Each structure stands twice: as C-alpha cells, then as structure tokens.
Amino acid sequence: MNISIIGTGYVGLVSGTCLAEFGMNVTCIDNNSEKIKNLNDGIIPIYEPGLESLVKKNINEERIKFVTNLSDGIKNSEAIFIAVGTPSRIKDGHADLSFVFKAAEEIANCLNGYTVIVNKSTVPVGTGKKVFDIIKKKNKSVEFDVASNPEFLREGSAINDFMRPDRVVIGCESLRAKKILSEVYRPLYLLETPILFTKRETAELIKYAANSFLATKITFINEIADLCEKVGANVSDVSIGIGLDGRIGKKFLHPGPGYGGSCFPKDTLALVKTAHDYNSQLGLVEHVVRSNDLRKKNNINLIKKASVNKLNGKKITILGLTFKPNTDDMRDSPSLILIPKLLDEGCSISAYDPEGLESAKKVFDDKRISWFDETYSAMVDSDILVILTEWNQFRALDFKKVKRLLKTPTLVDFRNIYNPKEMKEIGFNYFSIGRPEELFL
Ligand SMILES: NC(=O)c1ccc[n+]([C@@H]2O[C@H](COP(=O)([O-])OP(=O)(O)OC[C@H]3O[C@@H](n4cnc5c(N)ncnc54)[C@H](O)[C@@H]3O)[C@@H](O)[C@H]2O)c1
C-alpha cells in the first residue's frame, strides 16, 4: 500500500516510520529542505526513544523515503495524511490552520485519481469540511474523500503509542475511504485495538475532548496540591487515595509545575475558542486554561520561598528544561516562563537537560544562563538546585556529591521525586509540591 504523509515533525515522522514498519510504502514530505536532507543522511531531527534505529531500518529496507516535492511525493498514494502543525494563533488563541489549508491547496493541484486525504493534525470541528471544499474548488473533476484520524501518541513513548494504541479513531462516512483506512490500520486488528469509526466532526472533537480531559485531571490535582499546602495534607497520599478508585484512575494525578508541550496548552485553548464560536458553555476548560497559565507564572514563588525571599544574586541550577522527559520538545514548557522570571529577579542560571539543550539554547539567548552537558557539573557553587522535569537520571542523585557541589543544600523538587523525610534526614532544605514541610518535621 502506498501512503504519503505531509509534515515530517513529531507526528508525521513517527506515524510514517511506524506505518513503514507495518510494511507500507511511505513517502514523508516536508517543505523544510534541511530536515529532509538530514533525514536522507540518516540524521533524525527530533529526539524520540527508538525512532532513529527504526527510521534507518526502514530506509535500508526501502519502505520509507523523504522528499520536499509534494507532487512527486503524493504520486500513486492511496491515502495522504496531513500532519502539519496547528499552533495557537497568536492574536486570538484559535488553532492556526494556515499550514493545513496550504497543504490542502497543494494536494488539490496534484491529485489525479481517487485518494483519501486524512487529517492527522489536531484540527477544530469543521476543518475536514473546509479541506474538502478547498480541494473541490481547485480540482473539480477528481474523486476524493477527506477523513479525520486524530493522533493520540505522546512524545517520549510515541512509537509504542502508535504501534499499540488504546484506540484508533477514524471519522469518515464514505465506504471507499473506510476500506482504505481499515487497510492502513489492519496490522492493529491482530492486537485487537478498538477502531472507532465516527462522523468526521465527531472524530475532530474526540481529540480535543481527550486532551482537555487530561489537562483537567492535571489541573485538578495541582489545585488540590495547593490546598494540601494550606491545610497540612499530603497530595501524594491524596493522589493514591483517589486514584485507586477505578472510576477515577491513577494516571495524570501527579502534581507539578503545570502542563506544557505542543498539545495540551494549544488544544485546551482552541476548544474554548470553538465553544465561544458556537455560543456553548465550556467554563470548566476555560478555568483549566487560566489555572495552568497562572500556575506556570507562580512557580517562581516556591523558589523564592527556598531562598527566604532573597533571590537577587543567587545562582540557580535547573535540571530539566523540556516540558516532560524523553523528548527535546520545548514548546510551552514551564521552563520558558520560570527562567526569564528568575533572571528578572537577578539570578544567574546553570541549566542542564539530557536531550533538550540544543532546543533550549535556541529559545534562550542570555549570557546569564550557563549551559552544561552533564548533571553534576551544572550544580557547582549553586545556591538552589531545582528539578523541573523528571528525567530518569534525576531520580537517584548522589546526594553526598550534590551536597559537596552546592553552596547550600537546598532542593526545589517540582515533580515530587524525592521523599521529604529522607531529604531532611540527609540535611537538605527540601521543597516540593503539596507536601507541606510540617508533615515531615
Ligand atoms: N507532538 C505531539 O505529541 C502530537 C501528538 C498528537 C497530535 N499532534 C498534532 O499533530 C500535528 C503535528 O504536530 P507536530 O508536533 O508533529 O508538529 P511539528 O511542528 O513537529 O511538525 C510539523 C511539520 O510540518 C511541516 N510542514 C508545515 N507545512 C507544510 C507543508 N505545506 N508541506 C510540507 N510540510 C509542511 C513543518 O516543516 C514541520 O516539519 C499538530 O496538529 C499537533 O497538534 C501532535
């Protein structure tokens, strides 16, 4: 089966590689010629565990290729997936669909036989219809369908998520399109993956509803953590206590510095905007967006507390810059708000991230930030150590060594990795989320 994918980012590259691994002939298309050149040279543009070897294997076995030219790329494709970015539009927070529409126009110019065009990008309800209209207007004679197939993979575990998904959602009503998409996902039938066929609009909304629900769970436990600090309760126990209830479930109940990444912030905002457009109430998600934004702005308060309100002139080590571990993605990461605030307060920063350093350096151009390529050297002579992202290598630090390196043994742990009692016992001033110090005196 011949498939093409427009957009070779986190979603396009992973989806294309996994579909090639399933045995399909995949052409990945991107208008970023440097990215395509690198891929053809075996250089992978993103960090995603397991991706590099899988891309190389499928290049060698000639099931995947990378091109910039769309008309060559989509030739003979039975399905064309659109996997371009849909960032927040700066002026109003709506999803910016310009990349999707541009791809649709380019497709329209080149289609010459029946094809299913599949929106894999996260797009607001009604976008599939708009894509259909764009293509129809430009190319009246060709037969085609437009389907929605939202992607649920998570950065950091993207390959497993694509190959063993909880479900596949396909929004389309044409039997011809259904047949082709069933064939694309046939390898998953063996794993008994639920494949949910819906109306196109329903599939579009499922993606936003899923992300907004998960963002709500995170925000809920973050707000409960704040309350725990005020009433002297332990949020870790609250998470376990409620998560063991099968109706609630344990996942996404870890408090932290607020959600970030390329999906939750923009998707919650876009859903709110869609609700406004349709004069529909979505106050819960509106609150989630506000609460999370505020949380990211307030993260500095915990570090202020650890400095006894004397941040000016302090050297702060930040471990973890990406929005979560196992990715180099900096989009909407809490570090993007925290670090400038610390600099404004007169701090200098020593920063380390296992995979995100290069992306972070592109975002921050400030001489007051020193970059390190290893965990411990980033701590030398710092006043406060901050764990912002829970990479595995930060989970079992050698605290004897850490204590020797830091100027003062102070740790602000935004991910609640460590046990407050044990940290106290080994002589650290330890600050975490929703676990007030008096519980561990
Ligand atoms: N990143 C995730 O974890 C994730 C998960 C699920 C869904 N999504 C959704 O998938 C979509 C893609 O996200 P991403 O993170 O992969 O984006 P990305 O920014 O990493 O990649 C998008 C790619 O599309 C390319 N592109 C843009 N316009 C093009 C065009 N006209 N022709 C060819 N290439 C073009 C860009 O050069 C870029 O390489 C978004 O809608 C996002 O919300 C992302």
Tab-separated table of C-alpha atoms and ligand atoms in Angstrom:
chain	number	residue	atom	x	y	z
A	1	MET	CA	0.000	0.000	0.000
A	2	ASN	CA	1.339	3.464	-0.900
A	3	ILE	CA	0.915	6.210	1.652
A	4	SER	CA	2.230	9.732	1.887
A	5	ILE	CA	2.462	11.999	4.874
A	6	ILE	CA	2.723	15.776	4.633
A	7	GLY	CA	4.652	17.213	7.575
A	8	THR	CA	7.626	15.314	8.968
A	9	GLY	CA	7.536	16.541	12.571
A	10	TYR	CA	6.908	14.617	15.785
A	11	VAL	CA	3.668	13.121	14.459
A	12	GLY	CA	4.432	12.794	10.742
A	13	LEU	CA	7.838	11.203	11.221
A	14	VAL	CA	6.710	8.753	13.894
A	15	SER	CA	3.495	7.807	12.050
A	16	GLY	CA	5.331	7.419	8.748
A	17	THR	CA	8.060	5.299	10.283
A	18	CYS	CA	5.623	3.041	12.117
A	19	LEU	CA	3.440	2.587	9.019
A	20	ALA	CA	6.571	1.681	7.054
A	21	GLU	CA	7.459	-0.787	9.793
A	22	PHE	CA	3.979	-2.275	9.310
A	23	GLY	CA	5.020	-2.943	5.701
A	24	MET	CA	3.626	0.021	3.799
A	25	ASN	CA	5.475	2.130	1.257
A	26	VAL	CA	5.630	5.544	2.868
A	27	THR	CA	6.732	8.881	1.469
A	28	CYS	CA	7.292	11.582	4.069
A	29	ILE	CA	7.053	15.096	2.666
A	30	ASP	CA	8.231	18.288	4.329
A	31	ASN	CA	8.842	21.767	2.960
A	32	ASN	CA	11.786	22.177	5.325
A	33	SER	CA	14.546	21.113	2.940
A	34	GLU	CA	17.224	20.964	5.640
A	35	LYS	CA	15.120	18.494	7.628
A	36	ILE	CA	14.610	16.310	4.563
A	37	LYS	CA	18.284	16.451	3.624
A	38	ASN	CA	19.234	15.435	7.169
A	39	LEU	CA	16.758	12.567	7.173
A	40	ASN	CA	18.128	11.314	3.893
A	41	ASP	CA	21.592	11.440	5.506
A	42	GLY	CA	20.266	9.415	8.459
A	43	ILE	CA	20.143	12.427	10.821
A	44	ILE	CA	16.938	12.422	12.856
A	45	PRO	CA	15.618	15.937	13.575
A	46	ILE	CA	13.971	15.141	16.922
A	47	TYR	CA	14.734	13.086	19.986
A	48	GLU	CA	12.263	10.253	20.401
A	49	PRO	CA	13.365	6.971	22.013
A	50	GLY	CA	13.733	4.157	19.478
A	51	LEU	CA	12.990	6.348	16.465
A	52	GLU	CA	16.460	6.616	14.949
A	53	SER	CA	17.019	2.884	14.538
A	54	LEU	CA	13.506	2.350	13.170
A	55	VAL	CA	13.908	5.144	10.594
A	56	LYS	CA	17.283	3.771	9.483
A	57	LYS	CA	15.937	0.217	9.262
A	58	ASN	CA	13.035	1.301	7.059
A	59	ILE	CA	15.272	3.473	4.857
A	60	ASN	CA	17.558	0.465	4.340
A	61	GLU	CA	14.628	-1.795	3.582
A	62	GLU	CA	13.329	0.861	1.136
A	63	ARG	CA	9.898	1.248	2.691
A	64	ILE	CA	10.289	4.917	3.611
A	65	LYS	CA	11.636	7.911	1.758
A	66	PHE	CA	11.838	11.614	2.452
A	67	VAL	CA	11.143	14.295	-0.139
A	68	THR	CA	10.360	18.004	-0.364
A	69	ASN	CA	8.381	17.901	-3.590
A	70	LEU	CA	4.720	17.309	-2.800
A	71	SER	CA	3.553	16.422	-6.289
A	72	ASP	CA	6.222	13.696	-6.581
A	73	GLY	CA	5.619	12.623	-3.000
A	74	ILE	CA	1.881	12.010	-3.236
A	75	LYS	CA	2.011	10.292	-6.651
A	76	ASN	CA	0.197	6.911	-6.517
A	77	SER	CA	-0.746	7.347	-2.850
A	78	GLU	CA	-3.975	5.717	-1.775
A	79	ALA	CA	-4.026	7.814	1.382
A	80	ILE	CA	-2.401	11.196	2.025
A	81	PHE	CA	-2.052	12.111	5.686
A	82	ILE	CA	-1.792	15.772	6.658
A	83	ALA	CA	0.389	16.022	9.781
A	84	VAL	CA	1.450	19.673	9.746
A	85	GLY	CA	1.470	21.910	12.805
A	86	THR	CA	-1.667	23.625	14.134
A	87	PRO	CA	-0.213	26.056	16.700
A	88	SER	CA	-2.242	28.661	18.589
A	89	ARG	CA	-2.896	31.763	16.518
A	90	ILE	CA	-1.055	34.491	18.424
A	91	LYS	CA	-3.748	37.138	18.102
A	92	ASP	CA	-6.735	35.143	19.407
A	93	GLY	CA	-5.752	31.615	20.526
A	94	HIS	CA	-7.726	29.838	17.781
A	95	ALA	CA	-5.893	26.963	16.080
A	96	ASP	CA	-3.842	28.368	13.213
A	97	LEU	CA	-4.979	26.290	10.253
A	98	SER	CA	-2.886	28.049	7.626
A	99	PHE	CA	-0.461	25.092	7.300
A	100	VAL	CA	-3.352	22.641	6.904
A	101	PHE	CA	-5.082	24.775	4.269
A	102	LYS	CA	-1.832	25.350	2.398
A	103	ALA	CA	-1.261	21.580	2.319
A	104	ALA	CA	-4.843	21.098	1.054
A	105	GLU	CA	-4.258	23.572	-1.786
A	106	GLU	CA	-1.027	21.867	-2.746
A	107	ILE	CA	-2.738	18.477	-2.714
A	108	ALA	CA	-5.579	19.824	-4.888
A	109	ASN	CA	-3.110	20.886	-7.567
A	110	CYS	CA	-1.623	17.399	-7.838
A	111	LEU	CA	-4.460	14.886	-7.296
A	112	ASN	CA	-5.286	12.815	-10.344
A	113	GLY	CA	-7.143	9.759	-9.103
A	114	TYR	CA	-9.285	8.666	-6.164
A	115	THR	CA	-7.426	9.326	-2.877
A	116	VAL	CA	-8.348	9.648	0.784
A	117	ILE	CA	-6.964	12.780	2.373
A	118	VAL	CA	-6.630	12.233	6.096
A	119	ASN	CA	-6.333	14.988	8.677
A	120	LYS	CA	-3.974	13.654	11.310
A	121	SER	CA	-3.201	17.136	12.571
A	122	THR	CA	-5.329	18.202	15.519
A	123	VAL	CA	-7.940	20.452	13.937
A	124	PRO	CA	-11.152	22.087	15.176
A	125	VAL	CA	-14.556	20.715	14.269
A	126	GLY	CA	-15.450	21.605	10.703
A	127	THR	CA	-11.866	21.666	9.359
A	128	GLY	CA	-12.342	18.437	7.392
A	129	LYS	CA	-15.228	20.054	5.543
A	130	LYS	CA	-13.087	23.135	4.811
A	131	VAL	CA	-10.265	20.956	3.486
A	132	PHE	CA	-12.796	19.154	1.278
A	133	ASP	CA	-14.089	22.488	-0.073
A	134	ILE	CA	-10.577	23.805	-0.800
A	135	ILE	CA	-9.690	20.725	-2.838
A	136	LYS	CA	-13.060	20.560	-4.605
A	137	LYS	CA	-12.853	24.224	-5.620
A	138	LYS	CA	-9.420	23.812	-7.167
A	139	ASN	CA	-9.868	20.387	-8.703
A	140	LYS	CA	-13.481	19.819	-9.672
A	141	SER	CA	-13.088	16.593	-11.594
A	142	VAL	CA	-11.073	14.424	-9.226
A	143	GLU	CA	-12.687	11.932	-6.846
A	144	PHE	CA	-11.554	12.050	-3.236
A	145	ASP	CA	-12.705	11.892	0.376
A	146	VAL	CA	-11.477	13.762	3.427
A	147	ALA	CA	-11.292	11.810	6.683
A	148	SER	CA	-10.253	12.717	10.204
A	149	ASN	CA	-7.820	10.440	12.008
A	150	PRO	CA	-6.590	12.308	15.087
A	151	GLU	CA	-3.325	11.137	16.589
A	152	PHE	CA	-3.042	10.309	20.288
A	153	LEU	CA	0.665	9.431	20.539
A	154	ARG	CA	2.685	11.005	23.358
A	155	GLU	CA	6.168	12.351	22.837
A	156	GLY	CA	8.627	10.175	24.735
A	157	SER	CA	6.639	6.977	24.095
A	158	ALA	CA	5.446	7.788	20.594
A	159	ILE	CA	6.465	4.577	18.844
A	160	ASN	CA	4.793	2.316	21.345
A	161	ASP	CA	1.742	4.590	21.400
A	162	PHE	CA	1.450	4.421	17.618
A	163	MET	CA	2.048	0.699	17.355
A	164	ARG	CA	-0.032	-0.311	20.365
A	165	PRO	CA	-2.611	2.429	20.734
A	166	ASP	CA	-5.532	2.330	23.176
A	167	ARG	CA	-7.752	3.061	20.176
A	168	VAL	CA	-7.779	4.410	16.657
A	169	VAL	CA	-10.407	6.998	15.789
A	170	ILE	CA	-11.445	7.431	12.175
A	171	GLY	CA	-14.012	9.996	11.167
A	172	CYS	CA	-15.454	9.419	7.718
A	173	GLU	CA	-18.670	8.250	6.209
A	174	SER	CA	-17.563	7.109	2.757
A	175	LEU	CA	-17.287	3.335	2.402
A	176	ARG	CA	-14.443	3.698	-0.077
A	177	ALA	CA	-12.390	5.765	2.369
A	178	LYS	CA	-13.245	3.449	5.272
A	179	LYS	CA	-11.966	0.485	3.279
A	180	ILE	CA	-8.599	2.154	2.622
A	181	LEU	CA	-8.170	3.333	6.206
A	182	SER	CA	-9.155	-0.084	7.558
A	183	GLU	CA	-6.370	-1.486	5.389
A	184	VAL	CA	-3.883	1.087	6.763
A	185	TYR	CA	-4.662	0.043	10.336
A	186	ARG	CA	-5.130	-3.667	9.585
A	187	PRO	CA	-1.883	-4.610	11.424
A	188	LEU	CA	-3.527	-3.345	14.620
A	189	TYR	CA	-6.506	-5.716	14.332
A	190	LEU	CA	-4.172	-8.514	15.406
A	191	LEU	CA	-3.691	-6.685	18.709
A	192	GLU	CA	-7.449	-6.248	18.977
A	193	THR	CA	-7.058	-2.472	19.011
A	194	PRO	CA	-10.504	-0.860	19.099
A	195	ILE	CA	-11.034	1.033	15.852
A	196	LEU	CA	-13.793	3.566	16.229
A	197	PHE	CA	-15.467	4.825	13.065
A	198	THR	CA	-17.410	8.033	13.571
A	199	LYS	CA	-18.665	11.071	11.726
A	200	ARG	CA	-15.789	13.330	10.718
A	201	GLU	CA	-16.896	16.102	13.103
A	202	THR	CA	-17.101	13.636	15.985
A	203	ALA	CA	-13.555	12.420	15.391
A	204	GLU	CA	-12.314	16.006	15.287
A	205	LEU	CA	-13.975	16.725	18.617
A	206	ILE	CA	-12.810	13.472	20.280
A	207	LYS	CA	-9.198	14.649	20.068
A	208	TYR	CA	-9.886	17.991	21.751
A	209	ALA	CA	-12.153	16.416	24.351
A	210	ALA	CA	-9.489	13.813	25.224
A	211	ASN	CA	-6.691	16.364	25.623
A	212	SER	CA	-8.895	18.764	27.567
A	213	PHE	CA	-9.983	15.989	29.907
A	214	LEU	CA	-6.378	15.001	30.627
A	215	ALA	CA	-5.387	18.642	31.129
A	216	THR	CA	-8.325	18.978	33.534
A	217	LYS	CA	-7.126	15.998	35.569
A	218	ILE	CA	-3.645	17.532	35.874
A	219	THR	CA	-5.060	20.913	36.824
A	220	PHE	CA	-7.388	19.339	39.356
A	221	ILE	CA	-4.572	17.632	41.234
A	222	ASN	CA	-2.426	20.778	41.008
A	223	GLU	CA	-5.170	22.779	42.689
A	224	ILE	CA	-5.666	20.033	45.301
A	225	ALA	CA	-1.880	20.196	45.914
A	226	ASP	CA	-2.181	23.921	46.625
A	227	LEU	CA	-4.962	23.205	49.090
A	228	CYS	CA	-2.870	20.449	50.713
A	229	GLU	CA	-0.165	23.012	51.449
A	230	LYS	CA	-2.679	25.220	53.226
A	231	VAL	CA	-4.448	22.515	55.270
A	232	GLY	CA	-1.405	20.370	56.091
A	233	ALA	CA	-2.343	17.363	53.913
A	234	ASN	CA	-0.091	15.262	51.665
A	235	VAL	CA	-1.047	15.400	47.983
A	236	SER	CA	0.846	12.194	47.165
A	237	ASP	CA	-1.456	10.295	49.508
A	238	VAL	CA	-4.493	12.116	48.147
A	239	SER	CA	-3.492	11.061	44.608
A	240	ILE	CA	-3.183	7.440	45.668
A	241	GLY	CA	-6.367	7.623	47.711
A	242	ILE	CA	-8.480	8.894	44.861
A	243	GLY	CA	-6.597	7.148	42.035
A	244	LEU	CA	-7.322	3.705	43.464
A	245	ASP	CA	-10.967	4.381	42.735
A	246	GLY	CA	-11.472	2.643	39.408
A	247	ARG	CA	-13.825	5.391	38.263
A	248	ILE	CA	-11.032	7.951	38.665
A	249	GLY	CA	-7.849	6.027	37.796
A	250	LYS	CA	-4.250	6.720	38.843
A	251	LYS	CA	-2.931	8.379	35.705
A	252	PHE	CA	-2.487	12.134	35.316
A	253	LEU	CA	-2.804	12.707	39.056
A	254	HIS	CA	0.776	13.856	39.654
A	255	PRO	CA	1.065	17.477	40.725
A	256	GLY	CA	3.772	19.583	39.127
A	257	PRO	CA	4.692	22.916	37.575
A	258	GLY	CA	1.735	22.931	35.151
A	259	TYR	CA	1.260	21.120	31.876
A	260	GLY	CA	3.147	22.230	28.788
A	261	GLY	CA	4.099	20.732	25.461
A	262	SER	CA	2.890	21.063	21.940
A	263	CYS	CA	-0.647	19.821	22.603
A	264	PHE	CA	-2.446	20.482	25.903
A	265	PRO	CA	-1.955	24.274	26.078
A	266	LYS	CA	-2.963	24.957	22.485
A	267	ASP	CA	-5.695	22.322	22.330
A	268	THR	CA	-7.467	23.406	25.526
A	269	LEU	CA	-7.376	26.997	24.289
A	270	ALA	CA	-8.640	26.058	20.828
A	271	LEU	CA	-11.526	24.053	22.335
A	272	VAL	CA	-12.536	27.051	24.429
A	273	LYS	CA	-12.478	29.210	21.293
A	274	THR	CA	-14.628	26.688	19.407
A	275	ALA	CA	-17.139	26.708	22.284
A	276	HIS	CA	-17.248	30.526	22.120
A	277	ASP	CA	-17.841	30.405	18.373
A	278	TYR	CA	-20.815	28.113	18.900
A	279	ASN	CA	-22.087	30.012	21.947
A	280	SER	CA	-21.622	26.900	24.063
A	281	GLN	CA	-20.602	26.716	27.740
A	282	LEU	CA	-17.161	25.276	28.420
A	283	GLY	CA	-16.381	27.050	31.677
A	284	LEU	CA	-14.527	24.049	33.079
A	285	VAL	CA	-11.903	24.048	30.328
A	286	GLU	CA	-11.711	27.855	30.422
A	287	HIS	CA	-10.813	27.575	34.077
A	288	VAL	CA	-8.218	24.889	33.333
A	289	VAL	CA	-6.500	27.164	30.799
A	290	ARG	CA	-6.425	30.090	33.254
A	291	SER	CA	-5.351	27.980	36.205
A	292	ASN	CA	-2.479	26.362	34.314
A	293	ASP	CA	-1.226	29.693	32.945
A	294	LEU	CA	-1.266	31.140	36.449
A	295	ARG	CA	0.481	28.115	37.883
A	296	LYS	CA	3.374	28.468	35.448
A	297	LYS	CA	3.707	32.141	36.390
A	298	ASN	CA	3.632	31.306	40.109
A	299	ASN	CA	6.245	28.538	40.041
A	300	ILE	CA	8.849	31.108	40.978
A	301	ASN	CA	7.195	31.525	44.397
A	302	LEU	CA	8.436	28.128	45.579
A	303	ILE	CA	11.995	29.063	44.655
A	304	LYS	CA	11.543	32.438	46.350
A	305	LYS	CA	10.443	30.574	49.464
A	306	ALA	CA	13.511	28.335	49.270
A	307	SER	CA	15.712	31.444	49.028
A	308	VAL	CA	13.969	33.008	52.032
A	309	ASN	CA	12.846	35.772	49.678
A	310	LYS	CA	16.374	36.693	48.690
A	311	LEU	CA	16.616	35.646	45.071
A	312	ASN	CA	18.690	38.586	43.892
A	313	GLY	CA	22.247	37.471	43.130
A	314	LYS	CA	21.504	33.776	43.631
A	315	LYS	CA	22.821	31.099	41.337
A	316	ILE	CA	20.090	28.595	40.471
A	317	THR	CA	20.666	25.217	38.848
A	318	ILE	CA	17.769	23.998	36.721
A	319	LEU	CA	17.675	20.286	35.886
A	320	GLY	CA	15.216	19.564	33.078
A	321	LEU	CA	14.106	22.154	30.538
A	322	THR	CA	11.759	20.243	28.241
A	323	PHE	CA	8.058	20.011	29.121
A	324	LYS	CA	8.449	16.355	30.024
A	325	PRO	CA	11.157	13.675	29.967
A	326	ASN	CA	12.235	11.705	26.884
A	327	THR	CA	11.695	14.495	24.403
A	328	ASP	CA	13.655	17.503	23.189
A	329	ASP	CA	10.424	19.475	22.741
A	330	MET	CA	10.487	22.848	24.492
A	331	ARG	CA	7.086	24.037	23.280
A	332	ASP	CA	5.138	25.693	26.127
A	333	SER	CA	7.481	24.156	28.693
A	334	PRO	CA	7.211	25.595	32.238
A	335	SER	CA	10.930	26.467	31.961
A	336	LEU	CA	10.082	29.094	29.328
A	337	ILE	CA	8.253	31.120	31.977
A	338	LEU	CA	10.306	30.247	35.039
A	339	ILE	CA	13.782	31.019	33.707
A	340	PRO	CA	13.021	34.592	32.485
A	341	LYS	CA	11.333	35.314	35.816
A	342	LEU	CA	14.396	34.115	37.725
A	343	LEU	CA	16.620	36.278	35.518
A	344	ASP	CA	14.351	39.279	36.197
A	345	GLU	CA	14.816	38.655	39.906
A	346	GLY	CA	18.580	38.997	39.476
A	347	CYS	CA	19.505	35.291	39.456
A	348	SER	CA	22.025	33.574	37.254
A	349	ILE	CA	21.137	30.142	35.863
A	350	SER	CA	23.075	26.931	35.334
A	351	ALA	CA	20.995	24.665	33.135
A	352	TYR	CA	21.113	21.045	32.066
A	353	ASP	CA	18.722	18.834	30.130
A	354	PRO	CA	19.612	15.381	28.776
A	355	GLU	CA	18.123	15.923	25.290
A	356	GLY	CA	16.652	19.411	25.217
A	357	LEU	CA	19.819	21.530	25.457
A	358	GLU	CA	20.062	22.375	21.777
A	359	SER	CA	16.364	23.308	21.516
A	360	ALA	CA	16.644	25.321	24.752
A	361	LYS	CA	19.702	27.253	23.577
A	362	LYS	CA	17.726	28.355	20.513
A	363	VAL	CA	14.967	29.753	22.716
A	364	PHE	CA	17.086	31.440	25.392
A	365	ASP	CA	19.778	33.780	24.252
A	366	ASP	CA	21.033	35.210	27.524
A	367	LYS	CA	24.554	35.439	28.911
A	368	ARG	CA	23.249	34.929	32.448
A	369	ILE	CA	22.463	31.310	31.524
A	370	SER	CA	25.350	28.817	31.588
A	371	TRP	CA	24.707	25.558	29.768
A	372	PHE	CA	26.062	22.212	30.972
A	373	ASP	CA	26.150	18.852	29.296
A	374	GLU	CA	26.079	16.774	32.461
A	375	THR	CA	24.025	16.723	35.671
A	376	TYR	CA	26.596	17.322	38.414
A	377	SER	CA	28.791	19.950	36.789
A	378	ALA	CA	25.675	22.123	36.478
A	379	MET	CA	25.419	22.212	40.287
A	380	VAL	CA	28.826	23.642	41.166
A	381	ASP	CA	28.511	26.575	43.601
A	382	SER	CA	24.769	26.947	43.161
A	383	ASP	CA	22.565	28.295	45.906
A	384	ILE	CA	19.483	26.326	44.917
A	385	LEU	CA	19.012	23.137	42.916
A	386	VAL	CA	15.712	22.920	41.029
A	387	ILE	CA	14.333	19.753	39.425
A	388	LEU	CA	11.841	20.928	36.835
A	389	THR	CA	11.484	17.856	34.588
A	390	GLU	CA	11.617	14.314	35.944
A	391	TRP	CA	14.185	12.730	33.608
A	392	ASN	CA	15.230	9.305	34.893
A	393	GLN	CA	18.795	10.442	35.563
A	394	PHE	CA	17.489	12.921	38.164
A	395	ARG	CA	15.630	10.248	40.115
A	396	ALA	CA	18.578	8.776	42.003
A	397	LEU	CA	21.024	11.615	42.507
A	398	ASP	CA	24.102	11.038	44.651
A	399	PHE	CA	23.190	13.497	47.376
A	400	LYS	CA	26.540	13.276	49.162
A	401	LYS	CA	28.087	14.570	45.985
A	402	VAL	CA	25.283	17.073	45.398
A	403	LYS	CA	25.785	18.463	48.905
A	404	ARG	CA	29.519	18.896	48.265
A	405	LEU	CA	28.899	20.721	44.995
A	406	LEU	CA	26.136	23.102	46.060
A	407	LYS	CA	26.863	26.230	48.055
A	408	THR	CA	23.868	25.449	50.254
A	409	PRO	CA	21.974	22.132	50.324
A	410	THR	CA	18.638	23.394	49.015
A	411	LEU	CA	16.467	21.414	46.607
A	412	VAL	CA	13.230	22.542	44.985
A	413	ASP	CA	11.578	19.457	43.529
A	414	PHE	CA	8.707	20.389	41.199
A	415	ARG	CA	7.991	16.726	40.437
A	416	ASN	CA	7.881	15.258	43.949
A	417	ILE	CA	10.531	12.698	43.042
A	418	TYR	CA	12.113	12.563	46.476
A	419	ASN	CA	10.882	11.709	49.937
A	420	PRO	CA	10.733	14.862	52.090
A	421	LYS	CA	11.581	12.993	55.304
A	422	GLU	CA	14.668	11.356	53.782
A	423	MET	CA	15.803	14.644	52.287
A	424	LYS	CA	15.531	16.325	55.686
A	425	GLU	CA	17.493	13.476	57.281
A	426	ILE	CA	20.388	13.926	54.876
A	427	GLY	CA	20.470	17.614	55.640
A	428	PHE	CA	18.652	19.232	52.733
A	429	ASN	CA	16.265	22.150	52.780
A	430	TYR	CA	13.723	20.396	50.625
A	431	PHE	CA	10.690	21.943	48.943
A	432	SER	CA	8.137	20.046	46.895
A	433	ILE	CA	4.528	20.408	45.746
A	434	GLY	CA	1.529	19.813	48.006
A	435	ARG	CA	3.567	18.182	50.773
A	436	PRO	CA	3.945	20.849	53.476
A	437	GLU	CA	7.181	20.754	55.468
A	438	GLU	CA	5.438	20.436	58.837
A	439	LEU	CA	4.301	16.923	57.830
A	440	PHE	CA	7.921	15.783	57.857
A	441	LEU	CA	9.407	17.556	60.863
B	1	LIG	N1	3.601	16.456	19.010
B	1	LIG	C1	2.715	15.649	19.571
B	1	LIG	O1	2.961	14.997	20.602
B	1	LIG	C2	1.347	15.481	18.951
B	1	LIG	C3	0.536	14.414	19.360
B	1	LIG	C4	-0.717	14.257	18.774
B	1	LIG	C5	-1.151	15.165	17.815
B	1	LIG	N2	-0.343	16.209	17.442
B	1	LIG	C6	-0.825	17.121	16.412
B	1	LIG	O2	-0.193	16.747	15.174
B	1	LIG	C7	0.069	17.912	14.396
B	1	LIG	C8	1.555	17.982	14.057
B	1	LIG	O3	2.252	18.163	15.275
B	1	LIG	P1	3.844	18.008	15.361
B	1	LIG	O4	4.201	18.144	16.795
B	1	LIG	O5	4.251	16.801	14.600
B	1	LIG	O6	4.289	19.320	14.541
B	1	LIG	P2	5.778	19.727	14.096
B	1	LIG	O7	5.807	21.193	14.170
B	1	LIG	O8	6.773	18.911	14.835
B	1	LIG	O9	5.847	19.271	12.554
B	1	LIG	C9	5.109	19.843	11.535
B	1	LIG	C10	5.916	19.697	10.250
B	1	LIG	O10	5.084	20.096	9.142
B	1	LIG	C11	5.921	20.721	8.180
B	1	LIG	N3	5.052	21.476	7.265
B	1	LIG	C12	4.263	22.548	7.526
B	1	LIG	N4	3.586	22.918	6.415
B	1	LIG	C13	3.951	22.060	5.425
B	1	LIG	C14	3.593	21.911	4.050
B	1	LIG	N5	2.705	22.724	3.463
B	1	LIG	N6	4.180	20.930	3.343
B	1	LIG	C15	5.065	20.097	3.906
B	1	LIG	N7	5.440	20.178	5.208
B	1	LIG	C16	4.884	21.141	5.960
B	1	LIG	C17	6.869	21.561	9.024
B	1	LIG	O11	8.031	21.910	8.308
B	1	LIG	C18	7.157	20.598	10.180
B	1	LIG	O12	8.298	19.795	9.926
B	1	LIG	C19	-0.458	19.095	15.206
B	1	LIG	O13	-1.757	19.390	14.807
B	1	LIG	C20	-0.454	18.577	16.625
B	1	LIG	O14	-1.407	19.195	17.438
B	1	LIG	C21	0.900	16.374	17.975
